[in-house]
Short mmCIF file of C-alpha atoms and ligand atoms in Angstrom, two decimals:
data_model
loop_
_atom_site.label_atom_id
_atom_site.label_comp_id
_atom_site.label_asym_id
_atom_site.label_seq_id
_atom_site.Cartn_x
_atom_site.Cartn_y
_atom_site.Cartn_z
CA MET A 102 160.15 63.95 -16.81
CA ARG A 103 160.25 61.08 -14.33
CA ILE A 104 163.28 61.54 -12.09
CA ALA A 105 164.57 58.97 -9.59
CA ILE A 106 166.19 60.53 -6.53
CA GLY A 107 168.31 58.76 -3.93
CA ASN A 108 170.30 59.73 -0.85
CA ASP A 109 171.99 58.36 2.22
CA HIS A 110 171.51 59.50 5.82
CA VAL A 111 173.66 62.62 5.54
CA ALA A 112 171.65 64.07 2.65
CA VAL A 113 168.01 63.86 3.78
CA GLU A 114 167.51 67.61 4.08
CA LEU A 115 169.09 68.42 0.72
CA LYS A 116 167.17 65.55 -0.92
CA ASN A 117 163.92 67.13 0.29
CA ILE A 118 164.92 70.56 -0.99
CA ILE A 119 165.89 69.17 -4.40
CA THR A 120 162.74 67.05 -4.58
CA ASP A 121 160.60 70.16 -4.01
CA HIS A 122 162.65 72.04 -6.58
CA LEU A 123 162.20 69.31 -9.19
CA LYS A 124 158.47 69.08 -8.49
CA GLY A 125 158.24 72.85 -8.81
CA LEU A 126 159.72 72.49 -12.29
CA GLY A 127 156.94 70.05 -13.16
CA HIS A 128 158.87 66.77 -12.88
CA GLU A 129 157.59 63.59 -11.31
CA VAL A 130 160.04 62.53 -8.58
CA VAL A 131 160.35 59.00 -7.22
CA ASN A 132 162.22 58.64 -3.92
CA TYR A 133 164.67 55.71 -3.66
CA GLY A 134 166.56 57.19 -0.72
CA THR A 135 166.12 57.33 3.00
CA ASP A 136 164.02 59.84 4.94
CA SER A 137 165.81 59.03 8.18
CA THR A 138 169.13 60.19 9.63
CA GLU A 139 169.81 56.64 10.82
CA ARG A 140 172.78 55.12 8.95
CA PHE A 141 171.82 54.13 5.42
CA ASP A 142 174.73 52.90 3.34
CA TYR A 143 175.14 54.83 0.07
CA PRO A 144 175.46 51.75 -2.21
CA VAL A 145 171.75 51.00 -1.59
CA PRO A 146 170.28 54.23 -3.01
CA GLY A 147 173.04 54.38 -5.64
CA TYR A 148 172.12 50.93 -6.88
CA ARG A 149 168.37 51.56 -6.69
CA VAL A 150 168.50 54.77 -8.69
CA GLY A 151 170.94 53.21 -11.18
CA ARG A 152 168.54 50.32 -11.73
CA ALA A 153 165.56 52.64 -12.10
CA VAL A 154 167.34 54.63 -14.82
CA ALA A 155 168.91 51.65 -16.60
CA SER A 156 165.58 49.81 -16.70
CA GLY A 157 163.71 52.83 -18.04
CA GLU A 158 161.51 53.17 -14.95
CA ALA A 159 162.97 56.66 -14.64
CA ASP A 160 164.25 59.01 -17.33
CA LEU A 161 167.07 60.40 -15.21
CA GLY A 162 168.47 60.07 -11.69
CA VAL A 163 169.78 62.41 -9.01
CA LEU A 164 171.95 61.10 -6.16
CA ILE A 165 173.14 62.84 -3.02
CA CYS A 166 175.44 61.58 -0.26
CA GLY A 167 178.13 63.39 1.74
CA THR A 168 180.41 64.02 -1.24
CA GLY A 169 178.44 62.43 -4.09
CA VAL A 170 181.38 60.12 -4.71
CA GLY A 171 180.34 56.86 -3.06
CA ILE A 172 176.77 56.99 -4.28
CA SER A 173 177.87 57.74 -7.87
CA LEU A 174 180.33 54.84 -7.80
CA ALA A 175 177.49 52.51 -6.81
CA ALA A 176 175.25 53.78 -9.61
CA ASN A 177 178.05 53.47 -12.15
CA LYS A 178 178.32 49.75 -11.40
CA VAL A 179 174.89 49.29 -13.01
CA ARG A 180 175.19 48.60 -16.74
CA GLY A 181 174.00 51.57 -18.80
CA VAL A 182 174.46 54.16 -16.08
CA ARG A 183 176.67 57.18 -16.64
CA ALA A 184 176.77 59.03 -13.35
CA ALA A 185 178.93 62.09 -12.68
CA VAL A 186 179.67 63.99 -9.49
CA CYS A 187 179.30 67.70 -10.22
CA SER A 188 179.94 70.44 -7.69
CA GLU A 189 179.26 73.34 -10.04
CA PRO A 190 176.91 73.99 -12.99
CA TYR A 191 179.52 74.05 -15.77
CA SER A 192 180.56 70.42 -15.29
CA ALA A 193 176.92 69.44 -14.88
CA ARG A 194 176.00 70.97 -18.25
CA LEU A 195 179.03 69.52 -20.04
CA SER A 196 178.43 66.10 -18.50
CA ARG A 197 175.14 66.00 -20.38
CA GLU A 198 176.33 67.60 -23.61
CA HIS A 199 179.52 65.55 -23.97
CA ASN A 200 179.14 62.46 -21.77
CA ASP A 201 175.38 61.90 -21.98
CA THR A 202 175.14 61.41 -18.22
CA ASN A 203 171.89 59.93 -17.08
CA VAL A 204 172.58 60.31 -13.35
CA LEU A 205 173.76 63.45 -11.57
CA ALA A 206 175.42 63.24 -8.16
CA PHE A 207 176.59 65.84 -5.68
CA GLY A 208 177.51 66.10 -2.02
CA ALA A 209 175.42 67.54 0.78
CA ARG A 210 178.68 68.25 2.61
CA VAL A 211 180.08 70.00 -0.45
CA VAL A 212 177.36 72.16 -1.98
CA GLY A 213 174.64 74.26 -0.35
CA PRO A 214 170.98 74.18 -1.43
CA GLU A 215 171.12 77.14 -3.81
CA LEU A 216 174.22 75.89 -5.62
CA ALA A 217 172.70 72.41 -5.76
CA LYS A 218 169.60 73.83 -7.48
CA MET A 219 171.81 75.64 -10.01
CA ILE A 220 173.69 72.40 -10.69
CA VAL A 221 170.43 70.51 -11.22
CA ASP A 222 169.04 73.24 -13.49
CA ALA A 223 172.20 73.33 -15.62
CA TRP A 224 172.13 69.55 -15.96
CA LEU A 225 168.44 69.29 -16.84
CA GLY A 226 168.67 72.23 -19.23
CA ALA A 227 171.37 70.60 -21.35
CA GLY A 228 171.11 67.84 -23.94
CA PHE A 229 173.52 65.35 -25.46
CA GLU A 230 175.30 66.82 -28.47
CA GLY A 231 176.02 63.49 -30.18
CA GLY A 232 178.52 63.63 -33.07
CA ARG A 233 182.10 62.97 -31.93
CA HIS A 234 180.85 62.59 -28.39
CA ALA A 235 178.61 59.67 -29.39
CA ARG A 236 181.69 57.71 -30.49
CA ARG A 237 183.33 58.26 -27.11
CA VAL A 238 180.23 57.36 -25.16
CA ALA A 239 180.00 54.19 -27.27
CA MET A 240 183.58 53.43 -26.19
CA LEU A 241 182.49 53.67 -22.56
CA ALA A 242 179.77 51.13 -23.28
CA GLU A 243 182.32 48.90 -25.01
CA ILE A 244 184.50 48.86 -21.88
CA GLU A 245 181.44 48.14 -19.76
CA GLU A 246 180.21 45.29 -21.94
CA THR A 247 183.49 43.61 -22.84
CA GLN A 248 186.08 44.82 -20.31
CA ARG A 249 188.13 45.71 -23.34
CA LEU A 250 188.56 48.70 -25.65
CA ALA A 251 189.59 48.00 -29.23
CA ALA A 252 190.81 51.57 -29.78
CA ALA A 253 193.25 51.26 -26.87
CA GLU A 254 194.68 48.04 -28.28
CA GLU A 255 194.95 49.33 -31.86
CA SER A 256 196.30 52.81 -31.25
CA PRO A 257 200.11 53.22 -31.05
CA GLY A 258 199.60 55.60 -28.13
CA GLY A 259 197.73 52.90 -26.34
CA SER A 260 200.73 50.92 -25.18
CA ALA A 261 202.10 51.47 -21.70
CA PHE A 262 204.46 54.42 -21.55
CA TRP A 263 206.38 55.44 -18.47
CA TYR A 264 207.62 58.99 -18.05
CA ARG A 265 211.11 58.99 -16.64
C1 RB5 B 180 178.85 58.90 4.98
O1 RB5 B 180 179.56 59.22 6.14
C2 RB5 B 180 179.69 59.26 3.76
O2 RB5 B 180 180.76 58.40 3.66
C3 RB5 B 180 178.84 59.25 2.52
O3 RB5 B 180 177.79 60.13 2.65
C4 RB5 B 180 179.53 59.64 1.23
O4 RB5 B 180 180.18 60.87 1.36
C5 RB5 B 180 180.38 58.63 0.60
O5 RB5 B 180 180.94 58.82 -0.49
#
C-alpha cells in the first residue's frame, strides 16, 4: 500500500520509527512531514496528507503531532478525509471497521513507539464492514458536502432538547 505520513516538529523521532515499521511491513511510505525539530505548524502536514489521501495519491495516511488532535483536525478539513485520533489499538481497529477512516492520527507525547506500532497494525489489519456503517459514513459525507443532514431535520429526536 502507498501510505502518506506527516508530522510536526515534536514527532520527528516517532515518525521515523513508524516509517521504518511501515516499510518493514512492505508498504511504500511518502513523507509529507518535517525532518527537523524547528517549529513546523501541524496544519501543514495535516493538510498535505489529507490532500494526498483525498486525491488518491496515497491509499491511506498516518499523522503524528504532540497529541494527534491538531493534525487530525487539519486533515479532516479536506473533503473526503476521515481522520481519527487513536491512542490504543481497539479504537484504531473500530475506526476502520465502522467509520472507514482513511487517516490515522496519534500523539508522540501520548503514546510510546511500541504502542504506536500496535495502533498502526490494528488499523491496517482492519477493513470497513459496510452495511449499516456505510449509511452512517454516507451521512458524514452529506454533512461535509451540504452542511446539512436530512436525517437530523426529519427525525423527531433531531429537534433541540434541553435537559433540565
Ligand atoms: C505543538 O506544541 C503541539 O501543539 C502539537 O504538536 C499538537 O499537539 C497539536 O495538536
